[in-house]
Amino acid sequence: MSSFKRRGPSASAHASLPATRISARNSSVVLTSTGVPSIDELLGGGLPLHTSLLVNEDRFTGYAKLLMSYYIAQGVASGHAVSLATADEDPESIIRGLMGVVEGKVPSEMKEEEEDEDVTLGAGGAAVLSGRRMGATRNDVGNDRMQIAWRYQGLPRFSTAVGGAGPARAGTLSQQTPFCNLFDLTKRMTPAMLKAAGSQMALLDISAWALEAEETGSDNVFQRLIRHIEGLVDEGGFRIRPNGPPPPTLLRIAIHSIASPLWGSSTISQLSTFFLSLRSILRTSYATAFISLPNAIPPHVTTILSHLSDGVLRLDSFAGSSTPVHSAYESQYHGFLDIVKVPRVASLGGRIGEMGMLGFKVRRKRFLVERCTLPPEGEGVRRGDEEEGSNRKARSSCGTVGTGNNPLDF
């Protein structure tokens, strides 16, 4: 008999936690949903317990805030405890603006996303309906398969189907609560659901803390926030006990735009200490964390914080981007999504397969992530560009210039 003895609780001991399931890749890892099925699949089935997810915010738009709202809404709908810390927004307004849960039969318009209008998010996260792009018609949507190059037709698509993670749902530990709920961006969460979650919700206005620290010279907001999170873990019973049962639910920690100007002055040392302390708390508690990082943070600081986080996503929206984007991409997506780092717990493996180029878009009712595919050659090119390209080819031919019939021209 082996002398090895597990010090912490096994995955089966988490069976009482709502809206969780055991990872199909590692039976010792328990997952919870981010609220977006396609993001769950990119992370390997969901966000593992005891880990953090860092999202690098996009520029001039509110897509990172939308992902955070999904994370919080999934926690509220699953009966999880939620802690929200923000300085750039009113935390109560974020909670009131959470998307509604689709109950009962799934509406047909959510099954056919091609029928929905695209939504563009403004700087404050406000949704702007932009209609069907590029004048697409119902016939265009029906012939979409014919527009894709043959070598891309066999590639698997990410699970963006309504209702969550498809076949993996059978592995849910808690059968009473779905692993991932379906949310509708055109609706708001019911007051009854918000009221029921009120006793398990902690909302923090960091701007007040930053002002107090500036006036009194007290501890910086990062030290105060880490003490607050540690208090929530201890008082709520979320700390892992070697021989004790798990709590009735888990804790979700959401931190919006950390180290933004409204958080007050911050240094690399303060941020590094906070991320290391948060990782220590997460490893010893039934909790997960979602942190968004402003685009204005210097790249070297972003790199350091990425190393101190378990999972890292980067959003690159097309709105306000100085980098030219192919019109075929711009007509189908609102930006690119980069998987910088996938959470790994109790594993030495690398990232999951080859992700390829990923694009995200916001339909009228939900957020989607798909693998980008190149359009057929010549599609989406303006007529003037075609003429310029043909003239350039004629000028660069090896034969007599201007003849166009020389057999050496190519």
PDB file of C-alpha atoms in Angstrom, residues 107-263:
ATOM      1  CA  PRO A 107     -36.101  31.113 -27.461  1.00  0.00           C
ATOM      2  CA  SER A 108     -35.636  30.230 -31.111  1.00  0.00           C
ATOM      3  CA  GLU A 109     -33.907  33.537 -31.830  1.00  0.00           C
ATOM      4  CA  MET A 110     -31.110  32.582 -29.432  1.00  0.00           C
ATOM      5  CA  LYS A 111     -30.613  29.288 -31.249  1.00  0.00           C
ATOM      6  CA  GLU A 112     -30.146  31.115 -34.543  1.00  0.00           C
ATOM      7  CA  GLU A 113     -27.656  33.848 -33.745  1.00  0.00           C
ATOM      8  CA  GLU A 114     -27.526  34.875 -37.398  1.00  0.00           C
ATOM      9  CA  GLU A 115     -30.937  36.436 -36.917  1.00  0.00           C
ATOM     10  CA  ASP A 116     -29.706  38.688 -34.103  1.00  0.00           C
ATOM     11  CA  GLU A 117     -28.312  42.152 -34.498  1.00  0.00           C
ATOM     12  CA  ASP A 118     -24.707  42.897 -33.647  1.00  0.00           C
ATOM     13  CA  VAL A 119     -24.054  45.040 -30.601  1.00  0.00           C
ATOM     14  CA  THR A 120     -21.157  47.432 -30.164  1.00  0.00           C
ATOM     15  CA  LEU A 121     -20.157  48.463 -26.649  1.00  0.00           C
ATOM     16  CA  GLY A 122     -19.187  52.051 -25.987  1.00  0.00           C
ATOM     17  CA  ALA A 123     -16.560  53.333 -23.600  1.00  0.00           C
ATOM     18  CA  GLY A 124     -18.887  53.027 -20.624  1.00  0.00           C
ATOM     19  CA  GLY A 125     -20.122  49.609 -21.602  1.00  0.00           C
ATOM     20  CA  ALA A 126     -23.338  50.939 -23.138  1.00  0.00           C
ATOM     21  CA  ALA A 127     -24.737  48.721 -25.873  1.00  0.00           C
ATOM     22  CA  VAL A 128     -25.340  50.182 -29.339  1.00  0.00           C
ATOM     23  CA  LEU A 129     -27.294  48.113 -31.870  1.00  0.00           C
ATOM     24  CA  SER A 130     -25.537  48.154 -35.226  1.00  0.00           C
ATOM     25  CA  GLY A 131     -27.853  45.893 -37.224  1.00  0.00           C
ATOM     26  CA  ARG A 132     -26.805  43.040 -39.484  1.00  0.00           C
ATOM     27  CA  ARG A 133     -23.372  43.890 -40.831  1.00  0.00           C
ATOM     28  CA  MET A 134     -22.314  44.256 -44.476  1.00  0.00           C
ATOM     29  CA  GLY A 135     -25.933  44.141 -45.635  1.00  0.00           C
ATOM     30  CA  ALA A 136     -26.176  40.409 -44.988  1.00  0.00           C
ATOM     31  CA  THR A 137     -29.510  38.844 -45.839  1.00  0.00           C
ATOM     32  CA  ARG A 138     -31.178  35.634 -44.814  1.00  0.00           C
ATOM     33  CA  ASN A 139     -29.925  34.002 -48.021  1.00  0.00           C
ATOM     34  CA  ASP A 140     -26.389  35.159 -47.251  1.00  0.00           C
ATOM     35  CA  VAL A 141     -26.593  33.490 -43.852  1.00  0.00           C
ATOM     36  CA  GLY A 142     -27.923  30.296 -45.374  1.00  0.00           C
ATOM     37  CA  ASN A 143     -25.065  30.199 -47.880  1.00  0.00           C
ATOM     38  CA  ASP A 144     -22.394  30.908 -45.280  1.00  0.00           C
ATOM     39  CA  ARG A 145     -21.044  27.376 -45.582  1.00  0.00           C
ATOM     40  CA  MET A 146     -20.399  27.937 -49.273  1.00  0.00           C
ATOM     41  CA  GLN A 147     -18.416  31.114 -48.504  1.00  0.00           C
ATOM     42  CA  ILE A 148     -15.848  29.325 -46.305  1.00  0.00           C
ATOM     43  CA  ALA A 149     -12.772  27.753 -47.836  1.00  0.00           C
ATOM     44  CA  TRP A 150     -13.031  23.956 -47.894  1.00  0.00           C
ATOM     45  CA  ARG A 151     -10.075  23.419 -45.591  1.00  0.00           C
ATOM     46  CA  TYR A 152     -11.798  25.306 -42.768  1.00  0.00           C
ATOM     47  CA  GLN A 153     -15.105  23.465 -42.933  1.00  0.00           C
ATOM     48  CA  GLY A 154     -13.820  20.486 -40.962  1.00  0.00           C
ATOM     49  CA  LEU A 155     -12.434  22.530 -38.070  1.00  0.00           C
ATOM     50  CA  PRO A 156     -14.399  22.181 -34.817  1.00  0.00           C
ATOM     51  CA  ARG A 157     -16.230  25.220 -33.532  1.00  0.00           C
ATOM     52  CA  PHE A 158     -16.157  26.243 -29.924  1.00  0.00           C
ATOM     53  CA  SER A 159     -19.211  25.379 -27.835  1.00  0.00           C
ATOM     54  CA  THR A 160     -21.320  28.505 -28.066  1.00  0.00           C
ATOM     55  CA  ALA A 161     -24.534  26.537 -27.974  1.00  0.00           C
ATOM     56  CA  VAL A 162     -27.224  27.754 -25.625  1.00  0.00           C
ATOM     57  CA  GLY A 163     -27.477  26.044 -22.294  1.00  0.00           C
ATOM     58  CA  GLY A 164     -23.801  25.678 -21.493  1.00  0.00           C
ATOM     59  CA  ALA A 165     -21.244  23.010 -22.112  1.00  0.00           C
ATOM     60  CA  GLY A 166     -23.226  20.393 -23.977  1.00  0.00           C
ATOM     61  CA  PRO A 167     -22.291  16.781 -23.227  1.00  0.00           C
ATOM     62  CA  ALA A 168     -20.003  17.802 -20.387  1.00  0.00           C
ATOM     63  CA  ARG A 169     -23.080  18.853 -18.460  1.00  0.00           C
ATOM     64  CA  ALA A 170     -23.523  15.223 -17.433  1.00  0.00           C
ATOM     65  CA  GLY A 171     -20.440  15.571 -15.251  1.00  0.00           C
ATOM     66  CA  THR A 172     -21.941  18.319 -13.132  1.00  0.00           C
ATOM     67  CA  LEU A 173     -21.490  17.623  -9.449  1.00  0.00           C
ATOM     68  CA  SER A 174     -24.627  19.438  -8.362  1.00  0.00           C
ATOM     69  CA  GLN A 175     -27.543  18.251 -10.476  1.00  0.00           C
ATOM     70  CA  GLN A 176     -29.973  20.800  -9.016  1.00  0.00           C
ATOM     71  CA  THR A 177     -28.042  23.805 -10.349  1.00  0.00           C
ATOM     72  CA  PRO A 178     -26.889  23.961 -13.985  1.00  0.00           C
ATOM     73  CA  PHE A 179     -23.179  24.336 -14.522  1.00  0.00           C
ATOM     74  CA  CYS A 180     -23.614  27.327 -16.849  1.00  0.00           C
ATOM     75  CA  ASN A 181     -26.804  29.347 -17.122  1.00  0.00           C
ATOM     76  CA  LEU A 182     -28.075  30.970 -20.290  1.00  0.00           C
ATOM     77  CA  PHE A 183     -28.208  34.774 -20.102  1.00  0.00           C
ATOM     78  CA  ASP A 184     -30.057  37.288 -22.258  1.00  0.00           C
ATOM     79  CA  LEU A 185     -28.382  40.676 -22.743  1.00  0.00           C
ATOM     80  CA  THR A 186     -31.716  42.293 -23.590  1.00  0.00           C
ATOM     81  CA  LYS A 187     -33.119  41.496 -20.130  1.00  0.00           C
ATOM     82  CA  ARG A 188     -32.133  42.338 -16.564  1.00  0.00           C
ATOM     83  CA  MET A 189     -31.840  39.975 -13.639  1.00  0.00           C
ATOM     84  CA  THR A 190     -35.051  39.813 -11.638  1.00  0.00           C
ATOM     85  CA  PRO A 191     -35.256  41.758  -8.351  1.00  0.00           C
ATOM     86  CA  ALA A 192     -36.224  38.544  -6.564  1.00  0.00           C
ATOM     87  CA  MET A 193     -32.978  36.839  -7.614  1.00  0.00           C
ATOM     88  CA  LEU A 194     -30.900  39.876  -6.639  1.00  0.00           C
ATOM     89  CA  LYS A 195     -32.666  40.103  -3.283  1.00  0.00           C
ATOM     90  CA  ALA A 196     -32.021  36.426  -2.584  1.00  0.00           C
ATOM     91  CA  ALA A 197     -28.312  36.948  -3.305  1.00  0.00           C
ATOM     92  CA  GLY A 198     -28.081  40.152  -1.262  1.00  0.00           C
ATOM     93  CA  SER A 199     -27.032  38.397   1.941  1.00  0.00           C
ATOM     94  CA  GLN A 200     -24.110  36.740   0.097  1.00  0.00           C
ATOM     95  CA  MET A 201     -22.881  39.825  -1.706  1.00  0.00           C
ATOM     96  CA  ALA A 202     -20.149  42.294  -0.670  1.00  0.00           C
ATOM     97  CA  LEU A 203     -19.876  45.494  -2.755  1.00  0.00           C
ATOM     98  CA  LEU A 204     -16.821  47.726  -2.319  1.00  0.00           C
ATOM     99  CA  ASP A 205     -16.296  51.260  -3.620  1.00  0.00           C
ATOM    100  CA  ILE A 206     -12.509  51.469  -3.876  1.00  0.00           C
ATOM    101  CA  SER A 207     -12.557  55.168  -4.824  1.00  0.00           C
ATOM    102  CA  ALA A 208     -13.671  56.019  -1.274  1.00  0.00           C
ATOM    103  CA  TRP A 209     -10.805  53.962   0.111  1.00  0.00           C
ATOM    104  CA  ALA A 210      -8.321  55.700  -2.200  1.00  0.00           C
ATOM    105  CA  LEU A 211      -9.532  59.140  -1.106  1.00  0.00           C
ATOM    106  CA  GLU A 212      -9.267  58.172   2.554  1.00  0.00           C
ATOM    107  CA  ALA A 213      -5.762  56.801   2.071  1.00  0.00           C
ATOM    108  CA  GLU A 214      -4.679  60.027   0.366  1.00  0.00           C
ATOM    109  CA  GLU A 215      -6.125  62.252   3.087  1.00  0.00           C
ATOM    110  CA  THR A 216      -5.059  60.262   6.152  1.00  0.00           C
ATOM    111  CA  GLY A 217      -1.934  58.554   4.857  1.00  0.00           C
ATOM    112  CA  SER A 218      -3.252  55.157   5.921  1.00  0.00           C
ATOM    113  CA  ASP A 219      -2.525  51.803   4.275  1.00  0.00           C
ATOM    114  CA  ASN A 220      -2.844  51.684   0.509  1.00  0.00           C
ATOM    115  CA  VAL A 221      -6.017  50.251  -1.003  1.00  0.00           C
ATOM    116  CA  PHE A 222      -4.327  46.990  -2.017  1.00  0.00           C
ATOM    117  CA  GLN A 223      -3.393  46.125   1.566  1.00  0.00           C
ATOM    118  CA  ARG A 224      -6.867  47.012   2.732  1.00  0.00           C
ATOM    119  CA  LEU A 225      -8.523  44.994  -0.027  1.00  0.00           C
ATOM    120  CA  ILE A 226      -6.482  41.874   0.649  1.00  0.00           C
ATOM    121  CA  ARG A 227      -7.400  42.053   4.344  1.00  0.00           C
ATOM    122  CA  HIS A 228     -11.046  42.432   3.374  1.00  0.00           C
ATOM    123  CA  ILE A 229     -10.917  39.372   1.096  1.00  0.00           C
ATOM    124  CA  GLU A 230      -9.184  37.335   3.778  1.00  0.00           C
ATOM    125  CA  GLY A 231     -11.890  38.364   6.241  1.00  0.00           C
ATOM    126  CA  LEU A 232     -14.615  37.257   3.801  1.00  0.00           C
ATOM    127  CA  VAL A 233     -12.945  33.874   3.398  1.00  0.00           C
ATOM    128  CA  ASP A 234     -12.560  33.285   7.144  1.00  0.00           C
ATOM    129  CA  GLU A 235     -15.924  34.658   8.253  1.00  0.00           C
ATOM    130  CA  GLY A 236     -17.825  32.953   5.428  1.00  0.00           C
ATOM    131  CA  GLY A 237     -16.271  29.560   6.139  1.00  0.00           C
ATOM    132  CA  PHE A 238     -14.620  29.300   2.714  1.00  0.00           C
ATOM    133  CA  ARG A 239     -11.227  28.292   4.087  1.00  0.00           C
ATOM    134  CA  ILE A 240     -10.194  24.712   3.285  1.00  0.00           C
ATOM    135  CA  ARG A 241     -10.107  22.481   6.365  1.00  0.00           C
ATOM    136  CA  PRO A 242      -8.123  19.222   5.953  1.00  0.00           C
ATOM    137  CA  ASN A 243     -10.689  16.994   7.658  1.00  0.00           C
ATOM    138  CA  GLY A 244     -13.760  19.200   7.440  1.00  0.00           C
ATOM    139  CA  PRO A 245     -16.598  19.267   4.913  1.00  0.00           C
ATOM    140  CA  PRO A 246     -16.682  21.967   2.216  1.00  0.00           C
ATOM    141  CA  PRO A 247     -18.956  25.003   2.661  1.00  0.00           C
ATOM    142  CA  PRO A 248     -22.459  25.024   1.122  1.00  0.00           C
ATOM    143  CA  THR A 249     -21.275  27.328  -1.675  1.00  0.00           C
ATOM    144  CA  LEU A 250     -18.137  28.981  -3.045  1.00  0.00           C
ATOM    145  CA  LEU A 251     -16.877  32.570  -3.204  1.00  0.00           C
ATOM    146  CA  ARG A 252     -16.455  34.573  -6.417  1.00  0.00           C
ATOM    147  CA  ILE A 253     -14.128  37.585  -6.226  1.00  0.00           C
ATOM    148  CA  ALA A 254     -14.538  40.202  -8.967  1.00  0.00           C
ATOM    149  CA  ILE A 255     -12.093  43.125  -9.181  1.00  0.00           C
ATOM    150  CA  HIS A 256     -12.831  45.685 -11.884  1.00  0.00           C
ATOM    151  CA  SER A 257     -10.047  47.789 -13.504  1.00  0.00           C
ATOM    152  CA  ILE A 258      -7.475  47.227 -10.784  1.00  0.00           C
ATOM    153  CA  ALA A 259      -4.813  49.959 -10.470  1.00  0.00           C
ATOM    154  CA  SER A 260      -6.772  52.436 -12.589  1.00  0.00           C
ATOM    155  CA  PRO A 261      -6.175  56.150 -11.764  1.00  0.00           C
ATOM    156  CA  LEU A 262      -9.170  56.148  -9.407  1.00  0.00           C
ATOM    157  CA  TRP A 263      -7.422  53.518  -7.263  1.00  0.00           C
TER     158      TRP A 263
END
